Coordinates of C-alpha atoms and ligand atoms in Angstrom, one line a residue:
M1 CA -45.2 -13.5 -3.0
K2 CA -47.8 -16.3 -3.3
N3 CA -50.6 -16.0 -0.7
I4 CA -52.8 -13.1 -1.6
L5 CA -55.9 -11.9 0.3
V6 CA -58.6 -10.2 -1.8
T7 CA -61.3 -8.3 0.2
G8 CA -64.7 -7.5 -1.4
S9 CA -64.3 -10.7 -3.3
S10 CA -68.0 -11.0 -4.4
G11 CA -67.9 -7.6 -6.1
Q12 CA -67.7 -6.6 -9.8
I13 CA -63.9 -6.3 -10.1
S14 CA -62.8 -9.1 -7.7
S15 CA -65.1 -11.6 -9.4
E16 CA -62.9 -11.3 -12.5
L17 CA -59.6 -10.4 -10.8
I18 CA -59.6 -13.6 -8.7
P19 CA -59.6 -16.1 -11.6
A20 CA -57.0 -14.0 -13.4
L21 CA -54.7 -13.9 -10.4
S22 CA -55.2 -17.6 -9.7
K23 CA -54.3 -18.4 -13.3
R24 CA -51.0 -16.5 -12.7
G25 CA -50.1 -18.9 -9.9
Y26 CA -51.2 -16.9 -6.8
N27 CA -52.8 -18.7 -4.0
I28 CA -55.9 -16.6 -3.4
I29 CA -57.8 -16.2 -0.1
S30 CA -61.1 -14.4 -1.0
S31 CA -63.1 -12.6 1.6
D32 CA -66.4 -10.8 1.7
I33 CA -69.3 -10.1 4.0
R34 CA -71.5 -11.6 1.4
D35 CA -71.8 -15.2 0.1
P36 CA -69.2 -16.0 -2.6
P37 CA -70.4 -16.7 -6.2
K38 CA -70.0 -20.5 -6.8
E39 CA -67.3 -20.0 -9.5
E40 CA -65.1 -18.1 -6.9
L41 CA -64.6 -21.3 -5.0
E42 CA -62.8 -22.9 -8.1
Y43 CA -60.1 -20.2 -7.9
S44 CA -59.8 -19.4 -4.2
T45 CA -60.4 -20.3 -0.6
F46 CA -63.3 -18.2 0.7
T47 CA -63.4 -16.8 4.2
R48 CA -66.1 -14.5 5.5
L49 CA -64.8 -11.1 6.6
D50 CA -66.2 -7.8 7.6
V51 CA -63.3 -5.4 6.9
T52 CA -64.4 -3.2 9.8
D53 CA -63.4 -6.0 12.2
R54 CA -59.7 -5.5 12.6
E55 CA -59.0 -8.6 14.8
A56 CA -60.9 -10.9 12.4
L57 CA -58.7 -9.5 9.6
R58 CA -55.6 -10.1 11.6
Q59 CA -56.7 -13.7 12.3
I60 CA -57.0 -14.4 8.5
V61 CA -53.7 -12.8 7.7
R62 CA -52.0 -15.0 10.3
E63 CA -53.9 -18.2 9.5
Y64 CA -53.2 -18.0 5.7
Q65 CA -49.8 -16.5 6.0
I66 CA -50.9 -13.6 3.8
E67 CA -48.1 -11.9 1.9
G68 CA -50.1 -9.4 -0.2
I69 CA -53.6 -7.8 0.1
I70 CA -55.8 -6.5 -2.7
H71 CA -58.3 -4.4 -0.8
N72 CA -61.4 -4.0 -3.0
A73 CA -64.1 -3.9 -0.3
S74 CA -65.8 -0.5 -0.7
I75 CA -69.2 1.3 -0.8
L76 CA -69.4 3.1 -4.2
S77 CA -70.4 6.7 -4.9
A78 CA -74.2 6.6 -5.3
K79 CA -74.7 4.2 -2.4
G80 CA -72.3 6.2 -0.3
E81 CA -74.5 9.3 -0.8
E82 CA -77.5 7.3 0.3
N83 CA -75.7 6.1 3.5
P84 CA -72.6 8.2 4.2
Y85 CA -72.1 6.6 7.7
L86 CA -71.9 3.1 6.1
A87 CA -69.4 4.4 3.5
M88 CA -67.3 6.1 6.3
N89 CA -67.3 2.9 8.3
V90 CA -66.5 0.4 5.4
N91 CA -64.2 2.6 3.3
I92 CA -62.4 4.6 6.0
R93 CA -62.3 2.2 9.0
G94 CA -61.8 -0.8 6.6
L95 CA -58.8 0.9 5.0
E96 CA -57.2 1.8 8.4
N97 CA -57.6 -1.9 9.4
V98 CA -56.0 -3.2 6.3
L99 CA -53.0 -0.9 6.5
T100 CA -52.5 -1.3 10.2
V101 CA -52.8 -5.1 10.1
A102 CA -50.5 -5.2 7.0
H103 CA -47.9 -3.2 8.8
E104 CA -48.1 -5.1 12.1
E105 CA -48.2 -8.5 10.5
N106 CA -45.4 -7.8 8.0
V107 CA -47.6 -8.2 4.8
Q108 CA -45.3 -7.2 1.9
R109 CA -47.6 -5.5 -0.5
I110 CA -51.0 -3.7 -0.5
L111 CA -53.0 -2.6 -3.5
S112 CA -56.1 -0.6 -2.6
P113 CA -57.8 1.1 -5.5
S114 CA -58.8 4.7 -5.7
S115 CA -61.2 6.2 -8.3
I116 CA -61.8 9.2 -10.5
A117 CA -64.2 10.1 -7.7
A118 CA -61.2 11.3 -5.7
F119 CA -61.3 14.4 -8.0
G120 CA -63.9 17.1 -7.5
P121 CA -65.6 20.1 -9.1
S122 CA -62.4 22.3 -8.9
T123 CA -60.2 19.7 -10.6
P124 CA -59.3 20.4 -14.3
K125 CA -61.9 18.3 -16.1
I126 CA -60.2 17.5 -19.4
D127 CA -57.1 15.3 -19.4
T128 CA -57.0 15.5 -15.6
P129 CA -53.4 15.1 -14.6
N130 CA -52.1 12.5 -12.1
D131 CA -51.1 15.2 -9.6
T132 CA -53.7 18.0 -9.3
I133 CA -56.4 19.6 -7.2
M134 CA -58.3 17.0 -5.1
R135 CA -61.4 18.4 -3.4
P136 CA -64.1 15.7 -3.9
T137 CA -67.7 16.4 -2.7
T138 CA -68.9 12.8 -2.2
I139 CA -68.1 10.7 0.9
Y140 CA -66.8 8.0 -1.5
G141 CA -64.4 10.4 -3.1
I142 CA -63.3 11.7 0.3
S143 CA -62.6 8.1 1.4
K144 CA -60.6 7.5 -1.8
V145 CA -58.4 10.6 -1.2
Y146 CA -57.9 9.3 2.3
T147 CA -56.9 5.9 0.8
E148 CA -54.3 7.5 -1.3
L149 CA -52.9 9.7 1.4
L150 CA -52.9 7.2 4.3
G151 CA -51.4 4.5 2.0
E152 CA -48.6 6.9 1.0
Y153 CA -48.1 7.8 4.6
F154 CA -47.6 4.1 5.5
V155 CA -45.0 4.0 2.7
L156 CA -43.1 6.9 4.2
K157 CA -43.5 6.1 7.8
F158 CA -43.2 2.3 7.8
G159 CA -41.9 1.3 4.4
L160 CA -45.1 -0.6 3.5
D161 CA -45.3 -1.3 -0.2
F162 CA -48.6 0.4 -0.9
R163 CA -50.0 1.0 -4.5
S164 CA -53.2 2.4 -5.8
L165 CA -54.9 3.2 -9.1
R166 CA -57.8 5.5 -9.9
Y167 CA -60.3 3.4 -11.6
P168 CA -62.8 5.1 -14.0
G169 CA -66.2 3.4 -14.5
I170 CA -65.5 -0.3 -15.0
I171 CA -67.7 -2.0 -17.7
S172 CA -68.1 -5.7 -17.4
A173 CA -70.6 -8.5 -18.2
K174 CA -70.0 -11.0 -15.4
T175 CA -71.0 -9.2 -12.1
L176 CA -73.1 -6.0 -11.9
P177 CA -71.3 -3.0 -10.2
G178 CA -74.0 -1.9 -7.8
G179 CA -74.2 1.5 -6.3
G180 CA -71.9 3.6 -8.6
T181 CA -72.6 6.7 -10.7
T182 CA -71.0 5.1 -13.8
D183 CA -73.4 2.1 -13.5
W184 CA -75.5 3.4 -16.5
A185 CA -72.7 2.3 -18.8
V186 CA -73.2 -1.3 -17.7
E187 CA -77.0 -1.3 -17.2
I188 CA -77.5 0.0 -20.8
F189 CA -76.2 -3.2 -22.3
Y190 CA -78.5 -5.5 -20.3
K191 CA -81.5 -3.3 -21.2
A192 CA -80.5 -3.0 -24.9
I193 CA -80.4 -6.8 -25.2
E194 CA -83.4 -7.7 -23.0
E195 CA -85.8 -4.8 -23.6
K196 CA -84.3 -2.7 -26.5
K197 CA -84.9 0.3 -24.4
Y198 CA -83.0 2.1 -21.6
T199 CA -83.8 5.1 -19.4
C200 CA -80.5 6.7 -18.4
F201 CA -80.1 8.4 -15.0
V202 CA -77.6 11.0 -16.4
K203 CA -78.0 13.5 -19.3
P204 CA -77.2 12.5 -22.9
D205 CA -74.0 14.7 -23.0
T206 CA -72.5 13.6 -19.7
M207 CA -69.0 12.6 -20.7
M208 CA -67.3 10.2 -18.3
P209 CA -64.1 8.2 -18.2
M210 CA -64.7 4.4 -18.5
M211 CA -62.7 1.2 -18.9
A212 CA -63.5 -2.3 -20.1
M213 CA -63.0 -5.1 -17.5
P214 CA -60.1 -6.8 -19.4
D215 CA -58.2 -3.5 -19.3
C216 CA -59.0 -3.1 -15.6
I217 CA -57.7 -6.6 -14.8
N218 CA -54.5 -6.0 -16.8
A219 CA -53.9 -2.6 -15.1
T220 CA -54.5 -4.0 -11.6
I221 CA -52.1 -7.0 -12.1
Q222 CA -49.5 -4.9 -13.9
L223 CA -49.4 -2.4 -11.1
F224 CA -49.5 -5.1 -8.4
E225 CA -46.5 -6.8 -10.0
A226 CA -44.5 -3.7 -11.0
P227 CA -41.0 -3.5 -9.6
E228 CA -41.0 -1.3 -6.6
D229 CA -37.8 0.6 -7.5
K230 CA -39.5 1.8 -10.8
L231 CA -42.4 3.5 -8.9
I232 CA -41.9 7.3 -8.2
H233 CA -45.6 7.7 -7.5
R234 CA -47.8 5.3 -5.5
T235 CA -51.2 6.4 -6.9
F236 CA -51.9 6.4 -10.7
N237 CA -54.5 7.7 -13.1
V238 CA -55.5 5.0 -15.6
A239 CA -57.5 6.0 -18.7
G240 CA -59.6 3.9 -20.9
I241 CA -62.2 5.5 -23.1
S242 CA -64.3 8.6 -22.4
F243 CA -67.9 8.7 -23.8
T244 CA -71.4 10.1 -23.2
P245 CA -74.6 8.0 -22.9
Q246 CA -75.6 9.4 -26.4
M247 CA -72.3 8.2 -27.9
L248 CA -72.6 4.7 -26.3
A249 CA -76.3 4.4 -27.4
E250 CA -75.3 5.3 -31.1
E251 CA -72.6 2.6 -31.0
I252 CA -75.1 0.0 -29.6
K253 CA -77.6 0.9 -32.3
K254 CA -75.1 -0.2 -34.9
H255 CA -75.7 -3.7 -33.6
I256 CA -79.3 -3.4 -32.2
P257 CA -81.0 -0.8 -34.6
E258 CA -84.3 -0.9 -32.7
F259 CA -82.6 0.2 -29.4
I260 CA -83.9 3.4 -28.0
I261 CA -82.7 5.5 -25.1
D262 CA -84.4 8.2 -23.0
Y263 CA -83.1 10.2 -20.1
K264 CA -84.4 10.9 -16.5
P265 CA -81.4 12.4 -14.6
D266 CA -81.5 12.0 -10.8
Y267 CA -79.2 12.8 -7.9
R268 CA -76.3 11.0 -9.7
Q269 CA -76.1 13.7 -12.3
Q270 CA -74.6 16.1 -9.7
I271 CA -72.0 13.4 -8.8
A272 CA -71.1 12.8 -12.5
D273 CA -70.8 16.5 -13.1
S274 CA -68.2 16.8 -10.3
W275 CA -65.9 14.3 -11.9
P276 CA -63.3 14.5 -14.7
K277 CA -64.4 14.0 -18.3
S278 CA -61.1 12.5 -19.4
I279 CA -57.9 11.3 -17.8
D280 CA -54.2 11.8 -18.5
D281 CA -52.4 8.6 -17.6
T282 CA -48.9 9.5 -18.8
V283 CA -47.5 8.8 -15.3
A284 CA -48.8 5.2 -15.3
K285 CA -47.5 4.7 -18.8
E286 CA -44.0 5.9 -17.9
E287 CA -43.6 4.2 -14.5
W288 CA -45.1 0.7 -15.2
G289 CA -45.9 0.6 -18.9
W290 CA -49.8 0.9 -18.7
E291 CA -51.6 0.8 -22.1
S292 CA -55.3 0.6 -22.7
K293 CA -56.3 -1.8 -25.4
F294 CA -60.1 -1.0 -25.9
S295 CA -61.8 1.5 -28.2
L296 CA -65.5 2.3 -27.8
E297 CA -66.2 0.0 -30.8
D298 CA -64.2 -2.8 -29.1
L299 CA -66.0 -2.2 -25.8
V300 CA -69.5 -2.5 -27.4
I301 CA -68.6 -5.7 -29.3
Y302 CA -67.1 -7.2 -26.2
M303 CA -70.1 -6.4 -24.0
L304 CA -72.7 -7.5 -26.5
D305 CA -70.8 -10.8 -27.1
E306 CA -70.3 -11.6 -23.4
L307 CA -73.8 -10.6 -22.4
S308 CA -75.5 -12.4 -25.3
K309 CA -73.8 -15.6 -24.1
K310 CA -74.7 -14.9 -20.5
L311 CA -78.3 -13.9 -21.3
K312 CA -78.6 -16.6 -24.0
S313 CA -79.9 -14.0 -26.5
T314 CA -78.8 -13.2 -30.0
V315 CA -77.6 -9.9 -31.3
S316 CA -77.2 -9.3 -35.1
S317 CA -73.9 -8.0 -36.5
P318 CA -73.8 -4.6 -38.3
Ligands
AKB401 C1 -68.7 4.8 -9.1 O1 -69.3 5.2 -10.0 O2 -68.9 5.1 -7.9 C2 -67.5 3.9 -9.4 C3 -66.2 4.7 -9.5 C4 -66.0 5.6 -10.7 O3 -65.3 4.6 -8.7 N1 -67.7 3.2 -10.6

């Protein structure tokens, strides 16, 4: 499998996944409704695509002889609550288009991520198992349950090789996430470096599952490349580190002692409270060897290093 289409290519995860896939020898066709960042063009051929346009997607699959699709185009949880119809259109119609075109055009493999948002208030909150109650209360979460179930239906019905992983909040320095409930855990680093102060939109003790971008890229590529005969499940929990804003602020203060945080919870608190606090990823470990490499300390050092380079600022060591 060589020719891979990545949708949502200008987004947070794709912007780091595309260079990593390209370095592994894949020929990447990147696509988004937005303009590509300049660097993306070094690693991929860009084509504009609105995933809600099924025939435009089919044209691209045919023209570039696409063999695999990583379908990242999605409206995240907070933005989805502001505009549920947009989220329904992009997340639900977009997914249906990807699976249908993949099946009809004989694309070999699809990876379409899910999220911890697929869980809801009635899900066990601590060490949430892979297979458990899924009754999300956001449109984003509902679209992710649909992603998992429709993808698995295409496996059973048509033999499509579909895979999915439930991302926690992804923390990265290159591209901002935009529109998620876990965005505080990225914003805090920019503000700590630039203003030494951050007002957080969830309460200090809101424990949430998170993951550093290098772990996210490894998990995604590892699952995409896992031998199909080893997969009993098609959708996997992947855990990184769980922490609260207070815990993260304390860790940042070890490097930037003058940093202060205060709290002004908004509508995103209710979304955060409906999600798990920690994740059990035993199934991913057993079926395709997943292992997270980042502790909270590692994550903070990684983010401050990367962002200091990016923002051309200096941060003292403890
Ligand atoms: C969001 O907050 O919406 C995302 C997610 C957890 O899927 N980061």
